[in-house]
Amino acid sequence: MVQPNTDFMMPNVNFFGPNVIKEIGQRAKLLGMKKPLIVTDSFLRNLENGPVKQTEASLAAAGVDYAFYDNVEPNPKVRNVNEGKQTYLDANCDSIISVGGGSSHDCAKGIGIILTNGDDITKLAGIDTLENPLPPLLAVNTTAGTASEITRHAVITNEETKLKFVVISWRNVPLVSFNDPMLMLDVPKGLTAATGMDALTHSVESYVSEHRNDITDAQAIQAIKLISKYLPQAVADGHNIEARTKMAEASLLAGMAFNNADLGYVHAMAHQLGGQYDAPHGECCAALMPTVEKWNMIASPQRFADIARFMGENIDGLNVWEAGQKAIDALQRMSDLVGIRTVKQLGAKPEDFELLAKNALLDGNAGPNPRKGNAADIVELFKEAYNK
Ligand code: NAD
């Protein structure tokens, strides 16, 4: 039974399309930013004519001063959030600009969270735990993607417990975000594949989520169609501007969908692989998705038959179960086509599966999964995906 879900979260402003990055200086000025902290990693900071250099040029042209925290790690850690806060205070910043993929945006959100909501971010995991607004936050997105530049989620890894946790609050949504596909042309093949599969997981999990509604369905369906067509092209030729633009659009649509419909067991389980083994998030999702969605099919077979059709499969003359199986096969084929590694290749260890399963059920994303399981079911799903 689909729950009614009447509130709908949208980003305040998203600039979309080639070269919109040039607007950022003026936007920062309009928002009264005097000295934003740019949150990024050192690779992106030093990339010649890359997203950070272009952001700097636009800020300088608008006369906006800035400082840097450039030590964000993939799967950003609590230490990154704490260091970033200290840098913000030392440099007398008044606002934040994240430049990068999900790791930069989530780290920036984390810094904002502990600037105004208490020092220990691990205590703020969960839904609607933030009482105070964050400092003004702009997000320049460079992968397609997590859609963190428009979402209310901040995903942080506790390096001591190796647990990835999520702070979900509408206060986390950046004021303005930028999706400029020209900043994505040089994303390497492996990252293009992983992030594209992350966006596909967002759309599939939203489409079968118990929290879905007609608006999120529309977004998820279009995202599935775009990713099915354009992800292979973006992996084959990163400089294909049409494919990059359509993938950026698909990532944004999928983000709007899951920001409201929420996710499911694929993300809840992927967070355990990411936290425990520091594996790339999109690959964790992609490596688990066919196994988990096959298990989910019993709860919503018609939805999976629909997904097969959106992915371009011919389901004429098939019954709903055969058609649903076509969706599972198509998800696996897409993963194989773009070169996603298996759960085993991502470094998972079967002896950890009981702990990972227990923690997956506690993850903020597990709730709206269409089929309900216990820890033993989740262990079986980890094993099945591991043995692929
Ligand atoms: P990422 O941000 O971790 O970036 C991976 C690497 O790609 C980095 O080393 C970065 O330097 C490089 N990179 C980024 N953009 C580039 C570009 N344009 N050209 C060349 N290199 C580039 O990767 P991601 O997949 O975007 O983010 C993953 C993180 O986001 C995970 O921690 C995941 O849990 C989180 N996530 C968050 C949300 C959310 O809503 N907050 C949703 C999904 C995932």
CSV table of C-alpha atoms and ligand atoms in Angstrom, one decimal:
chain,number,residue,atom,x,y,z
A,1,MET,CA,0.0,0.0,0.0
A,2,VAL,CA,1.5,3.3,-1.0
A,3,GLN,CA,1.4,5.9,1.8
A,4,PRO,CA,0.0,9.4,1.0
A,5,ASN,CA,2.9,11.8,0.9
A,6,THR,CA,1.8,15.4,0.4
A,7,ASP,CA,4.9,17.5,1.2
A,8,PHE,CA,7.2,17.9,-1.7
A,9,MET,CA,10.8,19.2,-1.4
A,10,MET,CA,12.4,21.1,-4.2
A,11,PRO,CA,15.7,23.0,-4.4
A,12,ASN,CA,15.3,26.8,-4.2
A,13,VAL,CA,17.1,27.4,-7.5
A,14,ASN,CA,19.0,25.0,-9.7
A,15,PHE,CA,21.0,26.4,-12.6
A,16,PHE,CA,21.1,23.8,-15.3
A,17,GLY,CA,23.0,23.6,-18.6
A,18,PRO,CA,26.4,24.2,-20.3
A,19,ASN,CA,28.4,27.1,-18.8
A,20,VAL,CA,25.9,28.1,-16.0
A,21,ILE,CA,28.9,28.0,-13.7
A,22,LYS,CA,29.7,31.5,-14.8
A,23,GLU,CA,26.6,32.7,-12.8
A,24,ILE,CA,28.0,31.6,-9.4
A,25,GLY,CA,29.9,34.8,-8.5
A,26,GLN,CA,26.8,37.0,-9.1
A,27,ARG,CA,24.6,34.5,-7.1
A,28,ALA,CA,27.0,34.5,-4.2
A,29,LYS,CA,26.9,38.3,-4.2
A,30,LEU,CA,23.1,38.4,-4.5
A,31,LEU,CA,23.0,36.2,-1.4
A,32,GLY,CA,25.2,38.6,0.5
A,33,MET,CA,28.1,36.1,0.8
A,34,LYS,CA,31.2,38.0,1.9
A,35,LYS,CA,33.6,35.1,2.4
A,36,PRO,CA,32.4,31.6,1.5
A,37,LEU,CA,34.4,28.5,2.4
A,38,ILE,CA,35.0,26.5,-0.7
A,39,VAL,CA,34.7,22.8,0.2
A,40,THR,CA,36.4,20.4,-2.2
A,41,ASP,CA,39.3,18.0,-2.6
A,42,SER,CA,42.9,18.8,-3.7
A,43,PHE,CA,42.6,17.0,-7.0
A,44,LEU,CA,39.6,19.2,-8.1
A,45,ARG,CA,41.2,22.3,-6.6
A,46,ASN,CA,44.3,21.9,-8.8
A,47,LEU,CA,42.5,20.8,-12.0
A,48,GLU,CA,43.5,23.3,-14.7
A,49,ASN,CA,40.3,25.1,-15.9
A,50,GLY,CA,38.3,22.6,-13.8
A,51,PRO,CA,35.2,23.3,-11.7
A,52,VAL,CA,37.1,24.9,-8.8
A,53,LYS,CA,39.2,27.2,-11.0
A,54,GLN,CA,36.0,28.3,-12.9
A,55,THR,CA,34.2,28.9,-9.6
A,56,GLU,CA,37.2,31.0,-8.3
A,57,ALA,CA,37.2,33.0,-11.6
A,58,SER,CA,33.5,33.8,-11.3
A,59,LEU,CA,33.8,34.8,-7.6
A,60,ALA,CA,36.8,37.0,-8.3
A,61,ALA,CA,34.9,38.7,-11.2
A,62,ALA,CA,32.0,39.5,-8.8
A,63,GLY,CA,34.5,40.7,-6.1
A,64,VAL,CA,33.7,37.9,-3.6
A,65,ASP,CA,36.5,36.8,-1.3
A,66,TYR,CA,36.8,33.1,-0.3
A,67,ALA,CA,38.8,30.5,1.7
A,68,PHE,CA,39.4,26.8,1.1
A,69,TYR,CA,38.9,23.5,2.8
A,70,ASP,CA,40.3,21.1,0.2
A,71,ASN,CA,40.8,17.9,2.1
A,72,VAL,CA,37.4,16.1,1.5
A,73,GLU,CA,37.9,12.3,1.2
A,74,PRO,CA,35.6,10.1,-0.8
A,75,ASN,CA,32.9,8.8,1.5
A,76,PRO,CA,33.6,11.9,3.7
A,77,LYS,CA,34.6,11.2,7.2
A,78,VAL,CA,33.7,12.8,10.5
A,79,ARG,CA,37.3,14.2,10.7
A,80,ASN,CA,36.7,16.0,7.4
A,81,VAL,CA,33.6,17.7,8.8
A,82,ASN,CA,35.4,18.7,12.0
A,83,GLU,CA,38.5,20.0,10.1
A,84,GLY,CA,36.3,22.0,7.7
A,85,LYS,CA,34.4,23.6,10.6
A,86,GLN,CA,37.7,24.7,12.2
A,87,THR,CA,38.9,26.1,8.8
A,88,TYR,CA,35.6,28.0,8.4
A,89,LEU,CA,36.1,29.6,11.9
A,90,ASP,CA,39.8,30.3,11.5
A,91,ALA,CA,39.2,32.1,8.1
A,92,ASN,CA,36.2,34.1,9.4
A,93,CYS,CA,33.9,32.7,6.7
A,94,ASP,CA,30.1,33.5,6.6
A,95,SER,CA,28.9,30.9,4.0
A,96,ILE,CA,29.9,27.7,2.2
A,97,ILE,CA,30.3,26.7,-1.5
A,98,SER,CA,30.7,22.9,-2.2
A,99,VAL,CA,32.4,22.0,-5.4
A,100,GLY,CA,32.5,18.3,-6.5
A,101,GLY,CA,30.4,15.2,-6.2
A,102,GLY,CA,28.4,13.9,-3.4
A,103,SER,CA,31.4,13.7,-1.0
A,104,SER,CA,32.1,17.5,-1.3
A,105,HIS,CA,28.4,18.4,-0.9
A,106,ASP,CA,27.8,16.1,2.0
A,107,CYS,CA,31.0,17.3,3.8
A,108,ALA,CA,29.9,20.9,3.2
A,109,LYS,CA,26.5,20.1,4.7
A,110,GLY,CA,28.2,18.4,7.6
A,111,ILE,CA,30.3,21.5,8.3
A,112,GLY,CA,27.2,23.7,8.2
A,113,ILE,CA,25.4,21.3,10.5
A,114,ILE,CA,28.0,21.4,13.2
A,115,LEU,CA,28.4,25.1,12.9
A,116,THR,CA,24.8,25.7,14.0
A,117,ASN,CA,23.5,22.4,15.5
A,118,GLY,CA,26.1,21.2,18.0
A,119,ASP,CA,29.7,19.8,17.8
A,120,ASP,CA,29.1,16.1,17.3
A,121,ILE,CA,27.6,15.2,14.0
A,122,THR,CA,27.3,11.5,14.9
A,123,LYS,CA,24.6,12.5,17.4
A,124,LEU,CA,22.5,14.1,14.7
A,125,ALA,CA,22.0,11.0,12.5
A,126,GLY,CA,18.3,10.4,11.6
A,127,ILE,CA,15.4,12.4,10.2
A,128,ASP,CA,14.6,16.0,11.1
A,129,THR,CA,17.2,16.2,13.8
A,130,LEU,CA,18.4,19.7,13.0
A,131,GLU,CA,16.8,22.6,14.9
A,132,ASN,CA,18.8,25.5,13.4
A,133,PRO,CA,19.4,26.6,9.8
A,134,LEU,CA,22.9,26.0,8.3
A,135,PRO,CA,25.0,29.0,7.0
A,136,PRO,CA,24.1,29.8,3.3
A,137,LEU,CA,25.2,27.0,1.1
A,138,LEU,CA,25.8,26.9,-2.7
A,139,ALA,CA,26.6,23.6,-4.4
A,140,VAL,CA,28.5,23.2,-7.7
A,141,ASN,CA,27.9,19.7,-8.9
A,142,THR,CA,30.5,17.8,-10.9
A,143,THR,CA,29.2,14.2,-11.1
A,144,ALA,CA,25.9,12.7,-12.4
A,145,GLY,CA,25.2,11.5,-9.8
A,146,THR,CA,24.3,11.5,-6.2
A,147,ALA,CA,22.1,14.7,-6.6
A,148,SER,CA,23.3,15.7,-3.2
A,149,GLU,CA,23.5,19.3,-4.6
A,150,ILE,CA,19.6,19.4,-4.2
A,151,THR,CA,18.8,16.8,-1.6
A,152,ARG,CA,18.1,17.0,2.2
A,153,HIS,CA,20.6,14.1,2.9
A,154,ALA,CA,24.1,14.3,4.3
A,155,VAL,CA,25.9,11.0,4.2
A,156,ILE,CA,28.9,10.9,6.5
A,157,THR,CA,31.2,8.0,7.5
A,158,ASN,CA,32.2,7.5,11.2
A,159,GLU,CA,35.8,6.3,10.7
A,160,GLU,CA,35.9,4.8,14.2
A,161,THR,CA,32.9,2.6,13.9
A,162,LYS,CA,33.1,2.3,10.1
A,163,LEU,CA,29.4,3.1,9.9
A,164,LYS,CA,28.0,5.4,7.3
A,165,PHE,CA,25.1,7.4,8.7
A,166,VAL,CA,22.7,9.9,7.2
A,167,VAL,CA,21.4,13.2,8.5
A,168,ILE,CA,18.2,13.9,6.7
A,169,SER,CA,16.7,17.3,7.1
A,170,TRP,CA,15.2,19.9,4.8
A,171,ARG,CA,17.7,22.4,6.4
A,172,ASN,CA,20.4,20.6,4.4
A,173,VAL,CA,19.0,21.5,1.0
A,174,PRO,CA,21.5,24.0,-0.6
A,175,LEU,CA,20.1,27.4,-1.4
A,176,VAL,CA,21.3,27.4,-5.0
A,177,SER,CA,22.9,24.6,-7.0
A,178,PHE,CA,24.7,24.4,-10.3
A,179,ASN,CA,24.5,21.5,-12.7
A,180,ASP,CA,26.8,22.4,-15.6
A,181,PRO,CA,27.5,19.3,-17.8
A,182,MET,CA,30.7,21.0,-19.2
A,183,LEU,CA,32.2,20.5,-15.7
A,184,MET,CA,31.6,16.7,-16.1
A,185,LEU,CA,33.3,16.1,-19.5
A,186,ASP,CA,36.5,14.8,-17.9
A,187,VAL,CA,34.9,12.5,-15.3
A,188,PRO,CA,36.8,9.2,-15.8
A,189,LYS,CA,34.9,6.2,-17.2
A,190,GLY,CA,34.8,4.3,-13.9
A,191,LEU,CA,33.4,7.3,-12.0
A,192,THR,CA,30.9,8.0,-14.8
A,193,ALA,CA,29.7,4.4,-14.6
A,194,ALA,CA,29.5,4.3,-10.8
A,195,THR,CA,27.7,7.7,-10.5
A,196,GLY,CA,25.3,6.9,-13.4
A,197,MET,CA,24.4,3.6,-11.7
A,198,ASP,CA,23.8,5.5,-8.4
A,199,ALA,CA,21.3,7.8,-10.2
A,200,LEU,CA,19.6,4.7,-11.8
A,201,THR,CA,19.4,3.1,-8.3
A,202,HIS,CA,17.8,6.4,-7.0
A,203,SER,CA,15.1,6.2,-9.7
A,204,VAL,CA,14.4,2.5,-9.4
A,205,GLU,CA,14.2,2.6,-5.6
A,206,SER,CA,12.0,5.7,-5.7
A,207,TYR,CA,9.7,4.0,-8.3
A,208,VAL,CA,9.1,1.0,-6.0
A,209,SER,CA,9.3,2.9,-2.7
A,210,GLU,CA,6.3,2.9,-0.3
A,211,HIS,CA,6.6,6.7,-0.1
A,212,ARG,CA,6.3,7.2,-3.9
A,213,ASN,CA,3.6,9.5,-5.3
A,214,ASP,CA,2.6,10.6,-8.8
A,215,ILE,CA,5.1,13.4,-8.9
A,216,THR,CA,8.0,11.2,-7.9
A,217,ASP,CA,6.9,8.6,-10.4
A,218,ALA,CA,7.0,11.1,-13.2
A,219,GLN,CA,10.6,12.1,-12.2
A,220,ALA,CA,11.8,8.5,-11.7
A,221,ILE,CA,10.3,7.2,-15.0
A,222,GLN,CA,12.0,10.0,-17.0
A,223,ALA,CA,15.3,9.4,-15.2
A,224,ILE,CA,15.2,5.6,-15.9
A,225,LYS,CA,14.5,6.3,-19.6
A,226,LEU,CA,17.3,8.9,-19.9
A,227,ILE,CA,19.9,6.8,-18.0
A,228,SER,CA,19.1,3.6,-20.0
A,229,LYS,CA,19.8,5.6,-23.2
A,230,TYR,CA,22.6,7.9,-22.3
A,231,LEU,CA,24.7,6.2,-19.6
A,232,PRO,CA,26.4,3.8,-22.1
A,233,GLN,CA,27.1,6.8,-24.4
A,234,ALA,CA,28.6,8.9,-21.6
A,235,VAL,CA,30.9,6.0,-20.6
A,236,ALA,CA,31.9,5.3,-24.2
A,237,ASP,CA,32.7,9.0,-24.9
A,238,GLY,CA,33.0,11.3,-22.0
A,239,HIS,CA,33.1,14.3,-24.3
A,240,ASN,CA,29.7,13.6,-25.8
A,241,ILE,CA,28.0,16.8,-24.6
A,242,GLU,CA,24.5,15.5,-25.3
A,243,ALA,CA,25.1,12.4,-23.2
A,244,ARG,CA,26.6,14.3,-20.4
A,245,THR,CA,23.8,16.9,-20.4
A,246,LYS,CA,21.1,14.1,-20.4
A,247,MET,CA,22.9,12.3,-17.6
A,248,ALA,CA,23.1,15.5,-15.5
A,249,GLU,CA,19.3,16.0,-16.1
A,250,ALA,CA,18.6,12.3,-15.2
A,251,SER,CA,20.6,12.6,-12.0
A,252,LEU,CA,18.7,15.8,-11.0
A,253,LEU,CA,15.3,14.1,-11.8
A,254,ALA,CA,16.3,11.0,-9.8
A,255,GLY,CA,17.4,13.3,-6.9
A,256,MET,CA,14.1,15.1,-6.9
A,257,ALA,CA,12.3,11.7,-6.9
A,258,PHE,CA,14.2,10.2,-3.9
A,259,ASN,CA,14.3,13.4,-2.0
A,260,ASN,CA,10.5,12.9,-1.6
A,261,ALA,CA,9.9,9.1,-2.2
A,262,ASP,CA,13.0,8.0,-0.2
A,263,LEU,CA,15.0,4.9,-1.1
A,264,GLY,CA,15.2,1.3,0.1
A,265,TYR,CA,17.3,-1.7,0.9
A,266,VAL,CA,19.8,-1.2,-1.9
A,267,HIS,CA,21.0,2.1,-0.4
A,268,ALA,CA,20.7,0.7,3.2
A,269,MET,CA,23.0,-2.2,2.3
A,270,ALA,CA,25.3,-0.1,0.0
A,271,HIS,CA,26.0,2.2,2.9
A,272,GLN,CA,27.3,-0.8,4.9
A,273,LEU,CA,29.7,-1.7,2.1
A,274,GLY,CA,30.8,1.9,1.7
A,275,GLY,CA,31.4,2.4,5.5
A,276,GLN,CA,33.1,-1.0,6.1
A,277,TYR,CA,35.3,-1.2,3.0
A,278,ASP,CA,35.5,2.5,1.8
A,279,ALA,CA,34.1,1.3,-1.6
A,280,PRO,CA,32.7,3.7,-4.2
A,281,HIS,CA,29.0,4.4,-3.4
A,282,GLY,CA,27.6,4.0,-6.9
A,283,GLU,CA,29.3,0.7,-7.5
A,284,CYS,CA,28.1,-0.6,-4.1
A,285,CYS,CA,24.5,0.3,-5.2
A,286,ALA,CA,24.9,-1.2,-8.7
A,287,ALA,CA,26.5,-4.4,-7.5
A,288,LEU,CA,23.5,-5.0,-5.1
A,289,MET,CA,20.6,-3.7,-7.1
A,290,PRO,CA,19.7,-6.7,-9.3
A,291,THR,CA,19.8,-9.1,-6.4
A,292,VAL,CA,17.8,-6.9,-4.0
A,293,GLU,CA,15.2,-5.8,-6.7
A,294,LYS,CA,14.6,-9.5,-7.7
A,295,TRP,CA,13.8,-10.2,-4.1
A,296,ASN,CA,11.6,-7.1,-4.0
A,297,MET,CA,9.6,-8.1,-7.1
A,298,ILE,CA,7.0,-10.1,-5.2
A,299,ALA,CA,5.9,-6.9,-3.4
A,300,SER,CA,5.2,-4.9,-6.6
A,301,PRO,CA,5.5,-7.1,-9.8
A,302,GLN,CA,3.7,-4.6,-12.0
A,303,ARG,CA,6.2,-1.8,-11.1
A,304,PHE,CA,9.1,-4.0,-12.2
A,305,ALA,CA,7.3,-4.9,-15.5
A,306,ASP,CA,7.0,-1.1,-16.0
A,307,ILE,CA,10.7,-0.6,-15.3
A,308,ALA,CA,11.5,-3.2,-18.0
A,309,ARG,CA,9.5,-1.1,-20.5
A,310,PHE,CA,11.1,2.2,-19.4
A,311,MET,CA,14.5,0.6,-19.9
A,312,GLY,CA,13.5,-0.3,-23.5
A,313,GLU,CA,12.8,-4.0,-23.1
A,314,ASN,CA,10.2,-5.6,-25.3
A,315,ILE,CA,7.7,-7.1,-22.9
A,316,ASP,CA,4.9,-7.8,-25.4
A,317,GLY,CA,3.1,-11.1,-24.7
A,318,LEU,CA,4.9,-11.7,-21.3
A,319,ASN,CA,3.1,-12.1,-18.0
A,320,VAL,CA,3.9,-9.7,-15.2
A,321,TRP,CA,6.6,-12.0,-13.7
A,322,GLU,CA,8.4,-12.6,-16.9
A,323,ALA,CA,8.3,-8.9,-17.7
A,324,GLY,CA,9.5,-8.0,-14.2
A,325,GLN,CA,12.4,-10.5,-14.7
A,326,LYS,CA,13.3,-8.5,-17.8
A,327,ALA,CA,13.9,-5.5,-15.6
A,328,ILE,CA,16.2,-7.4,-13.3
A,329,ASP,CA,18.1,-8.7,-16.4
A,330,ALA,CA,18.3,-5.2,-17.8
A,331,LEU,CA,19.7,-3.8,-14.6
A,332,GLN,CA,22.4,-6.5,-14.5
A,333,ARG,CA,23.2,-6.0,-18.2
A,334,MET,CA,23.6,-2.2,-17.7
A,335,SER,CA,26.0,-2.8,-14.7
A,336,ASP,CA,28.0,-5.3,-16.8
A,337,LEU,CA,28.1,-3.0,-19.8
A,338,VAL,CA,29.5,-0.1,-18.0
A,339,GLY,CA,32.0,-2.2,-16.0
A,340,ILE,CA,30.7,-2.3,-12.5
A,341,ARG,CA,32.6,-4.6,-10.1
A,342,THR,CA,30.9,-7.4,-8.0
A,343,VAL,CA,30.4,-7.2,-4.3
A,344,LYS,CA,33.3,-9.6,-3.9
A,345,GLN,CA,35.5,-7.5,-6.1
A,346,LEU,CA,34.6,-4.4,-4.0
A,347,GLY,CA,36.3,-6.1,-1.0
A,348,ALA,CA,33.4,-7.5,1.0
A,349,LYS,CA,34.0,-10.4,3.4
A,350,PRO,CA,31.3,-12.9,4.1
A,351,GLU,CA,32.2,-13.1,7.7
A,352,ASP,CA,31.1,-9.5,8.1
A,353,PHE,CA,27.6,-10.1,6.6
A,354,GLU,CA,25.7,-10.6,9.8
A,355,LEU,CA,27.0,-7.3,11.2
A,356,LEU,CA,26.4,-5.5,7.9
A,357,ALA,CA,22.8,-6.9,7.7
A,358,LYS,CA,22.0,-5.8,11.3
A,359,ASN,CA,23.2,-2.3,10.5
A,360,ALA,CA,21.5,-2.1,7.2
A,361,LEU,CA,18.1,-2.5,8.9
A,362,LEU,CA,19.0,0.5,11.1
A,363,ASP,CA,20.0,2.7,8.1
A,364,GLY,CA,17.7,5.7,7.5
A,365,ASN,CA,16.9,4.4,4.0
A,366,ALA,CA,15.6,1.0,4.9
A,367,GLY,CA,12.1,2.1,5.9
A,368,PRO,CA,10.1,2.4,2.7
A,369,ASN,CA,11.5,-0.7,0.9
A,370,PRO,CA,8.5,-2.4,-0.6
A,371,ARG,CA,9.3,-5.8,0.9
A,372,LYS,CA,10.2,-6.2,4.5
A,373,GLY,CA,12.9,-8.6,5.7
A,374,ASN,CA,14.8,-9.5,8.8
A,375,ALA,CA,18.6,-9.7,9.3
A,376,ALA,CA,18.7,-13.3,8.0
A,377,ASP,CA,17.1,-12.2,4.7
A,378,ILE,CA,19.6,-9.4,4.3
A,379,VAL,CA,22.5,-11.8,5.0
A,380,GLU,CA,21.1,-14.0,2.2
A,381,LEU,CA,21.0,-11.0,-0.1
A,382,PHE,CA,24.6,-10.0,0.6
A,383,LYS,CA,25.6,-13.7,0.0
A,384,GLU,CA,23.7,-13.9,-3.3
A,385,ALA,CA,25.2,-10.7,-4.6
A,386,TYR,CA,28.7,-11.8,-3.4
A,387,ASN,CA,28.5,-15.1,-5.3
A,388,LYS,CA,27.6,-13.5,-8.6
B,1,NAD,P1,32.8,11.7,-5.0
B,1,NAD,O1,32.2,13.0,-4.6
B,1,NAD,O2,33.2,10.8,-3.8
B,1,NAD,O3,34.0,11.9,-6.0
B,1,NAD,C1,34.8,10.8,-6.3
B,1,NAD,C2,36.1,11.3,-7.0
B,1,NAD,O4,35.8,11.9,-8.2
B,1,NAD,C3,36.8,12.3,-6.1
B,1,NAD,O5,38.1,11.9,-6.0
B,1,NAD,C4,36.7,13.6,-7.0
B,1,NAD,O6,38.0,14.3,-6.9
B,1,NAD,C5,36.5,13.0,-8.4
B,1,NAD,N1,35.7,13.9,-9.2
B,1,NAD,C6,34.6,14.5,-8.9
B,1,NAD,N2,34.1,15.3,-10.0
B,1,NAD,C7,35.1,15.2,-10.9
B,1,NAD,C8,35.2,15.7,-12.2
B,1,NAD,N3,34.2,16.5,-12.8
B,1,NAD,N4,36.2,15.4,-13.0
B,1,NAD,C9,37.2,14.5,-12.5
B,1,NAD,N5,37.1,14.0,-11.3
B,1,NAD,C10,36.1,14.3,-10.5
B,1,NAD,O7,31.7,10.8,-5.9
B,1,NAD,P2,30.2,10.8,-5.9
B,1,NAD,O8,29.8,9.4,-6.3
B,1,NAD,O9,29.6,12.0,-6.6
B,1,NAD,O10,29.8,10.9,-4.3
B,1,NAD,C11,29.7,9.8,-3.5
B,1,NAD,C12,29.3,10.2,-2.1
B,1,NAD,O11,28.0,10.8,-2.1
B,1,NAD,C13,29.2,9.0,-1.2
B,1,NAD,O12,29.7,9.3,0.1
B,1,NAD,C14,27.7,8.7,-1.1
B,1,NAD,O13,27.3,8.0,0.1
B,1,NAD,C15,27.1,10.1,-1.2
B,1,NAD,N6,25.7,10.2,-1.6
B,1,NAD,C16,25.0,11.3,-1.1
B,1,NAD,C17,23.7,11.4,-1.5
B,1,NAD,C18,22.9,12.6,-0.9
B,1,NAD,O14,21.8,12.8,-1.2
B,1,NAD,N7,23.5,13.4,0.0
B,1,NAD,C19,23.1,10.6,-2.4
B,1,NAD,C20,23.9,9.5,-2.9
B,1,NAD,C21,25.2,9.4,-2.5
